[in-house]
XYZ file of C-alpha atoms in Angstrom:
535
model
C 86.184 100.343 83.802
C 87.901 103.274 85.674
C 91.408 102.380 86.943
C 93.289 104.315 89.679
C 96.948 103.760 89.461
C 99.258 104.388 92.366
C 100.663 107.843 92.545
C 104.376 106.651 92.757
C 105.196 104.710 89.592
C 108.289 102.630 89.605
C 111.253 103.308 87.420
C 110.321 100.289 85.336
C 106.850 101.807 84.580
C 108.480 104.792 82.872
C 108.229 102.570 79.726
C 104.603 101.441 79.727
C 103.472 98.223 78.075
C 100.967 98.273 75.148
C 97.223 98.300 75.732
C 95.319 95.043 75.335
C 91.607 94.369 74.869
C 89.037 93.598 77.671
C 87.292 90.249 77.682
C 83.837 90.919 75.885
C 82.712 87.365 75.407
C 82.254 83.949 76.971
C 85.058 81.575 75.933
C 86.571 78.192 76.687
C 90.145 76.995 76.959
C 92.394 74.385 78.383
C 93.809 76.746 81.107
C 92.521 79.995 82.322
C 95.289 82.035 84.177
C 94.251 84.903 86.401
C 96.918 87.540 86.939
C 99.410 88.831 84.252
C 102.539 89.375 86.243
C 105.617 87.323 85.913
C 103.965 84.252 87.428
C 100.900 84.376 85.150
C 102.825 85.208 81.986
C 105.597 82.667 82.589
C 103.026 79.935 83.315
C 101.141 80.841 80.115
C 104.385 80.708 78.172
C 105.398 77.239 79.367
C 101.972 75.712 78.941
C 101.659 77.122 75.384
C 105.093 75.567 74.625
C 103.587 72.254 75.759
C 100.588 72.447 73.535
C 97.839 73.891 75.801
C 95.358 76.464 74.842
C 95.638 79.550 77.380
C 93.438 82.483 78.150
C 94.911 84.965 80.629
C 92.916 87.589 82.542
C 94.403 90.671 84.182
C 92.551 93.060 86.556
C 94.477 96.101 85.558
C 96.367 97.208 82.394
C 99.486 95.150 81.778
C 102.519 96.415 83.791
C 100.661 97.852 86.759
C 100.895 94.929 89.032
C 103.486 93.984 91.731
C 105.969 92.554 89.152
C 106.438 96.253 87.986
C 107.145 97.359 91.571
C 110.180 95.144 92.424
C 113.777 96.193 92.404
C 114.592 93.639 89.754
C 116.827 91.432 91.905
C 117.221 87.776 90.785
C 118.590 85.696 93.695
C 118.648 82.212 95.037
C 119.537 83.442 98.633
C 116.173 83.291 100.408
C 115.147 86.065 102.779
C 114.735 83.706 105.765
C 118.608 83.081 105.930
C 120.250 79.878 104.840
C 121.023 78.596 108.366
C 117.368 79.347 109.483
C 116.043 77.559 106.354
C 117.872 74.377 107.286
C 116.627 74.630 110.873
C 113.006 75.206 109.778
C 112.851 72.905 106.686
C 115.437 70.339 107.091
C 118.593 70.092 104.981
C 116.988 68.143 102.085
C 114.059 70.531 101.700
C 116.354 73.579 102.046
C 118.578 72.232 99.355
C 115.619 71.863 96.981
C 114.441 75.444 97.849
C 117.770 76.929 96.859
C 118.072 74.769 93.847
C 114.667 75.735 92.696
C 115.554 79.431 92.789
C 118.712 78.696 91.011
C 116.805 76.895 88.139
C 114.255 79.902 88.125
C 117.060 82.246 87.260
C 118.253 79.785 84.609
C 114.898 79.573 83.174
C 114.543 83.350 82.867
C 117.890 83.373 81.251
C 116.940 80.661 78.818
C 113.681 82.382 77.801
C 115.487 85.719 77.242
C 117.963 83.945 74.946
C 115.390 81.918 73.069
C 113.062 84.841 72.451
C 115.699 87.425 72.052
C 114.223 89.670 74.812
C 116.192 92.812 75.479
C 115.684 93.462 79.225
C 119.047 94.335 80.649
C 119.552 90.858 82.098
C 123.011 90.245 83.556
C 124.591 87.653 85.777
C 126.557 89.261 88.712
C 127.797 88.795 92.138
C 125.618 89.384 95.198
C 126.985 90.583 98.521
C 125.424 89.986 101.995
C 126.850 92.626 104.253
C 126.995 92.277 108.099
C 124.974 95.090 109.864
C 126.440 96.607 112.975
C 123.806 95.166 115.179
C 124.090 91.618 113.959
C 126.237 88.959 115.703
C 129.593 88.760 114.187
C 129.325 84.929 113.752
C 126.262 85.354 111.474
C 128.132 85.491 108.161
C 130.276 82.459 109.160
C 127.145 80.527 109.855
C 125.597 81.512 106.636
C 128.698 80.602 104.768
C 128.661 77.169 106.243
C 124.896 76.729 105.545
C 125.510 77.639 101.933
C 128.128 75.052 101.458
C 125.827 72.493 102.994
C 123.203 73.427 100.482
C 125.475 73.014 97.422
C 126.533 76.647 97.064
C 130.291 75.815 96.828
C 131.636 79.015 95.516
C 130.340 81.263 98.425
C 133.228 82.957 100.189
C 133.496 85.355 103.279
C 135.385 88.503 102.426
C 136.600 90.392 105.569
C 137.103 93.658 103.633
C 135.434 93.549 100.197
C 137.037 95.858 97.631
C 133.640 97.537 96.787
C 132.963 98.900 100.155
C 135.963 98.269 102.471
C 134.433 100.439 105.239
C 131.053 98.746 104.986
C 132.074 95.713 106.908
C 132.623 92.080 106.142
C 130.411 90.273 103.500
C 129.554 86.900 101.905
C 129.960 86.926 98.136
C 127.409 84.789 96.109
C 128.140 84.277 92.491
C 125.514 83.672 89.721
C 122.950 86.196 90.854
C 121.316 88.433 88.302
C 119.467 91.632 87.651
C 116.697 92.423 85.140
C 114.324 95.052 83.947
C 111.022 93.353 84.794
C 108.777 95.571 82.537
C 110.872 94.849 79.451
C 110.934 91.076 80.294
C 107.036 91.097 80.614
C 106.781 92.704 77.159
C 109.014 89.959 75.702
C 106.996 87.290 77.399
C 103.723 88.869 76.053
C 104.950 88.950 72.560
C 106.097 85.273 72.682
C 102.644 84.358 74.147
C 100.749 86.222 71.405
C 102.889 84.587 68.722
C 101.837 81.147 70.130
C 98.178 82.006 70.125
C 97.660 82.785 73.750
C 94.848 85.191 74.511
C 95.496 87.992 77.085
C 92.798 90.269 78.305
C 93.281 93.324 80.592
C 90.959 95.395 82.709
C 88.950 92.147 83.175
C 88.997 91.288 86.863
C 88.026 87.716 87.757
C 85.630 87.972 90.685
C 83.832 84.604 90.756
C 85.383 81.097 90.596
C 83.608 77.732 90.094
C 85.637 74.324 90.467
C 83.728 71.380 88.966
C 81.532 70.257 87.602
C 81.716 73.264 85.314
C 84.946 75.061 86.074
C 85.060 78.724 85.165
C 86.280 82.206 86.070
C 83.802 85.116 85.684
C 84.723 88.778 85.334
C 82.998 91.843 86.908
C 81.377 92.355 83.376
C 79.745 88.911 83.600
C 81.747 87.100 81.064
C 82.973 83.559 81.769
C 86.106 81.726 80.763
C 85.305 78.030 80.915
C 88.502 75.978 81.414
C 89.758 72.575 82.273
C 92.100 74.084 84.730
C 92.328 77.574 86.438
C 95.570 79.110 87.765
C 95.200 81.987 90.257
C 98.427 83.908 90.070
C 97.338 87.217 91.723
C 100.092 87.653 94.474
C 97.412 86.673 97.017
C 94.577 84.213 96.159
C 91.292 86.087 95.164
C 89.432 82.743 94.748
C 88.799 82.087 98.472
C 88.448 84.346 101.478
C 90.392 82.653 104.268
C 92.134 79.388 103.963
C 95.495 80.613 102.504
C 95.318 84.157 104.005
C 95.733 82.885 107.566
C 99.164 81.386 106.570
C 100.743 84.524 105.161
C 101.052 88.313 106.003
C 101.396 91.307 103.838
C 104.282 93.970 104.010
C 104.996 97.230 102.126
C 108.550 97.561 101.044
C 109.956 100.797 99.904
C 112.469 101.809 97.070
C 114.201 104.998 96.123
C 116.198 105.846 92.979
C 119.056 108.248 93.097
C 121.019 109.246 90.025
C 124.894 108.691 90.307
C 127.723 109.204 87.832
C 128.275 106.199 85.577
C 130.470 103.607 87.024
C 130.712 105.282 90.460
C 128.865 102.325 91.919
C 129.674 98.670 91.255
C 127.371 96.469 89.152
C 126.596 94.114 91.911
C 123.608 93.203 94.207
C 123.757 94.135 97.862
C 121.803 93.503 100.894
C 122.526 93.608 104.567
C 121.509 91.622 107.773
C 119.273 94.351 109.303
C 115.748 93.405 110.099
C 114.217 94.636 107.940
C 117.087 94.376 105.596
C 118.177 96.912 103.007
C 118.939 95.951 99.351
C 120.701 97.881 96.682
C 121.466 97.542 92.894
C 122.036 99.941 90.077
C 120.356 100.528 86.650
C 123.281 101.317 84.237
C 123.129 104.107 81.714
C 119.689 105.590 82.329
C 120.880 108.542 80.316
C 124.387 109.872 79.194
C 126.904 109.565 81.887
C 124.416 108.588 84.619
C 123.312 105.498 86.423
C 120.378 104.970 88.710
C 121.033 103.507 92.193
C 118.056 101.664 93.665
C 118.011 101.446 97.441
C 115.216 99.442 99.121
C 113.819 98.331 102.461
C 112.072 99.753 105.594
C 109.392 97.049 105.301
C 106.321 97.163 107.593
C 103.104 95.414 107.871
C 100.381 96.734 105.494
C 98.260 99.384 107.335
C 100.269 99.231 110.454
C 102.492 102.185 109.947
C 101.258 105.635 110.906
C 103.771 107.622 108.900
C 104.693 105.516 105.761
C 105.583 108.720 103.908
C 108.655 108.979 106.197
C 110.106 105.690 104.794
C 111.503 107.338 101.601
C 113.567 109.875 103.592
C 114.756 107.247 105.962
C 116.113 105.330 103.019
C 117.674 108.409 101.627
C 119.363 109.152 105.009
C 120.579 105.510 105.206
C 122.083 105.805 101.784
C 123.926 108.993 102.701
C 125.221 107.606 105.999
C 126.263 104.145 104.678
C 127.018 104.594 100.976
C 127.892 108.352 100.835
C 125.239 108.880 98.220
C 123.751 112.319 98.638
C 121.735 113.126 95.418
C 118.146 113.920 95.316
C 115.406 111.265 95.024
C 114.640 110.674 91.350
C 112.213 107.831 91.808
C 110.309 106.428 94.785
C 107.758 103.646 95.117
C 106.613 100.801 97.278
C 105.567 97.286 96.619
C 103.584 94.556 98.265
C 105.476 91.686 99.744
C 103.576 88.553 100.963
C 105.429 86.547 103.612
C 104.569 82.858 104.108
C 104.981 81.044 107.408
C 108.199 79.226 106.382
C 109.669 81.477 103.767
C 108.525 79.399 100.710
C 105.654 80.310 98.388
C 102.470 78.423 98.133
C 102.265 76.800 94.709
C 100.138 73.939 93.664
C 96.511 72.837 93.810
C 94.243 74.995 95.940
C 93.328 73.176 99.025
C 89.868 71.529 98.502
C 89.672 71.992 94.749
C 90.274 69.639 91.887
C 90.925 71.971 88.976
C 92.196 75.278 90.537
C 95.812 76.088 91.206
C 97.266 78.956 93.157
C 100.702 80.618 93.372
C 101.251 83.131 96.121
C 103.372 83.977 99.133
C 106.412 85.074 97.177
C 108.328 86.563 100.161
C 110.945 88.987 98.866
C 111.669 86.875 95.896
C 108.710 87.437 93.616
C 110.546 87.259 90.358
C 112.257 83.881 91.090
C 109.162 82.531 92.868
C 107.202 83.466 89.673
C 109.535 81.505 87.312
C 109.651 78.339 89.545
C 105.900 78.610 90.081
C 105.456 78.244 86.239
C 107.688 75.209 86.228
C 105.636 73.539 89.072
C 102.263 74.466 87.697
C 103.154 73.290 84.207
C 104.168 69.917 85.639
C 101.064 69.536 87.911
C 98.669 70.448 85.018
C 100.335 67.901 82.566
C 100.808 65.430 85.372
C 104.637 65.250 85.235
C 106.571 64.548 88.294
C 108.395 67.468 89.883
C 110.714 67.343 92.844
C 109.634 70.666 94.315
C 105.811 69.958 94.541
C 105.815 68.814 98.203
C 108.039 71.718 99.590
C 105.788 74.368 97.930
C 102.389 72.543 98.411
C 99.662 74.992 99.560
C 98.443 72.118 101.855
C 101.634 71.741 103.597
C 101.806 72.109 107.386
C 104.990 72.200 109.460
C 104.769 71.988 113.242
C 107.696 74.192 113.600
C 105.648 77.030 112.054
C 102.703 76.697 114.448
C 103.924 79.341 116.923
C 104.625 81.723 114.135
C 101.159 81.123 112.680
C 99.495 81.775 116.024
C 101.403 85.081 116.488
C 100.590 86.301 112.887
C 96.921 85.528 113.266
C 96.826 87.247 116.599
C 98.237 90.302 115.038
C 95.503 90.276 112.401
C 92.755 89.825 115.118
C 94.124 92.655 117.236
C 93.506 95.026 114.072
C 89.844 94.457 114.444
C 89.697 96.621 117.502
C 89.390 99.619 115.198
C 85.855 98.448 114.522
C 85.092 99.637 118.069
C 87.700 102.133 118.967
C 89.983 104.057 116.508
C 93.549 104.641 117.587
C 94.031 108.305 118.560
C 96.753 108.698 115.813
C 94.168 107.769 113.160
C 91.702 110.419 114.019
C 91.988 113.428 111.848
C 89.927 116.508 112.595
C 89.708 117.592 108.921
C 90.563 116.262 105.551
C 92.879 118.558 103.772
C 92.918 118.507 99.915
C 94.726 115.292 98.787
C 94.293 113.577 102.136
C 92.107 111.071 103.810
C 90.718 110.450 107.310
C 88.608 108.040 109.355
C 85.521 109.106 111.172
C 83.172 107.193 113.631
C 79.529 107.870 113.402
C 77.611 105.709 115.809
C 78.464 102.071 115.180
C 79.919 102.857 111.720
C 83.299 103.958 110.605
C 83.850 105.986 107.366
C 86.737 106.519 105.159
C 86.795 110.070 103.774
C 88.956 111.463 101.002
C 89.087 115.047 99.775
C 90.599 115.565 96.381
C 92.661 118.598 95.154
C 89.439 120.173 93.860
C 87.942 119.966 97.321
C 85.500 117.241 96.339
C 84.706 114.852 99.169
C 84.435 111.055 98.702
C 82.904 109.193 101.609
C 83.174 105.294 101.811
C 82.466 102.512 104.212
C 85.688 102.001 106.037
C 85.047 98.256 106.344
C 87.260 96.219 104.048
C 85.083 93.866 101.871
C 87.425 90.910 102.329
C 86.905 90.073 106.128
C 85.743 93.315 107.778
C 88.831 95.109 108.973
C 88.989 98.862 109.117
C 91.157 100.454 106.548
C 93.789 102.981 107.389
C 94.934 105.964 105.201
C 98.425 105.616 103.641
C 99.794 109.077 103.127
C 102.755 107.749 101.013
C 100.715 106.189 98.379
C 97.426 108.071 98.846
C 95.562 104.720 99.407
C 93.367 102.951 101.945
C 95.157 99.947 103.440
C 93.718 97.130 105.512
C 95.914 96.052 108.376
C 94.311 92.632 108.816
C 95.214 90.862 105.516
C 96.793 93.561 103.248
C 94.003 94.575 100.934
C 94.545 98.041 99.424
C 92.217 100.459 97.807
C 92.806 103.768 95.873
C 91.929 107.099 97.473
C 88.426 106.860 96.116
C 87.850 103.197 96.982
C 88.829 101.090 93.913
C 90.612 97.813 94.865
C 94.346 97.764 94.109
C 95.596 94.731 96.011
C 93.835 91.564 97.071
C 92.645 89.544 98.836
C 89.719 91.828 98.494
C 87.974 91.651 95.060
C 85.403 94.525 95.340
C 85.848 98.161 96.117
C 85.037 100.052 99.311
C 81.374 100.925 99.199
C 80.431 104.606 98.637
C 77.993 105.969 101.176
C 76.940 109.331 102.735
C 77.223 110.634 106.222
C 74.308 111.922 108.266
C 73.998 115.742 107.881
C 75.082 116.347 111.522
C 78.480 114.813 110.956
C 78.993 115.655 107.271
C 82.641 116.632 106.831
C 83.555 120.188 105.775
C 83.879 120.126 102.045
C 82.063 121.685 99.064
C 80.702 118.585 97.475
C 80.042 114.957 98.229
C 80.460 112.599 95.421
C 79.093 108.873 95.427
C 80.419 106.921 92.601
C 78.387 103.985 91.294
C 79.532 100.407 92.115
C 78.446 97.202 90.472
C 75.640 95.079 91.719
C 78.215 92.436 92.261
C 80.158 94.558 94.650
C 77.116 95.508 96.544
C 76.277 91.767 96.979
C 79.775 91.095 98.187
C 79.677 93.943 100.593
C 76.697 92.472 102.320
C 78.601 89.535 103.719
C 81.868 91.173 104.551
C 81.414 91.923 108.206
C 82.522 89.404 110.900
């Protein structure tokens, strides 16, 4: 299997995880978990602790999923805002949401202590700073909401000592930071000691729920299980029913080296929309820390110049923090926003034996840990007070308007099936770049590599038929409808698509200017899936 990793690895990926075998046989188990990020590995860990047999399948190599592309914040302060959370969920449900994320941080800390995992975990304070464009009463309202939700030690600081010129801030105690890659390694080692089986480069592409429940890989091998957990950031076991309740964003992170102890060891985020978030990684080498600055989020495939986001963050850091060093690391990650700010965790709607965990908003690490607790309890039929608020089948009337707007946005993106936006039309493909081209009723995604070889693909996303757009920041093809992403040569990187862009050829009259046209082989399975991709 040929893997095409993204061109901007995160800082955490500078220490890669060990290789693991591919699945090369049919097997049976109690629980098959699909996805080996923090959600999948933590769920496997807890289930093994409770006596279940577990087989885990990962599409890529370990450490090349979204867990490795976070900034490593651990926070119980949800992105929606605490006052808004009370308004949208009600005080009781909002209280449970905050408590569940607090317990998630506690679980991560407990696992680290019990398994002796060295992953730079540290409890610290988090500061929510007021951005200039935000109403001055916002922090006061958030502080009052925090007290209602049981966060009693939250305090408003008019002039915090860390950044007195930055503006007022709310201080939240008992937040934390972590090196997610080192934590995954510790989880993996604990899972293997307990007899868990983990297979990488083994994408699950076919699912069956009763009477014989299984997950099948692209190589045709089946894992037969009593229960299946799909922990793949977005569900890959169905095509629509959850995807119309969430939307995909890219979020950007840069790393700048700063002298040791010149920046406080805290978490920071502001009230801008989209907001910025900051933390440091201490002692990356002698005398130097790494400051991580993130933000500038946008809908996947709906930004014409994503490559500019890194420089925008760099400019923001200079203007707001006085940090002027060169960018040492830069990367982006996928954030899946649910309608009400809470993940979808539980039994997949309509299934008896299949469970999902997705829609992690900007809190993938804590959502991953609390997902594991909920899924463990559901599978062993133990009561859990959070089950209802995270149920994938939930519906809140207050979210109806947002759902309609989000789905209208997705529908608008299908216009590119007929008429490409002018800014998406490129007259030529320069080496290392991609472009879209109409030829009759068809649209093609064309990539020219640095050796001047040209790869031509059908630009129709195999999930639900959107037209992919070129992402110059990551050298990928991104679908603006539901967030599927593909490498420059078409291999799937992010779901909900489970198959690659289909290689094809142009008619000679419109063949792009390039020295060679390369058509890579696709599996029969992908070709069959492509046949029903259009809408």
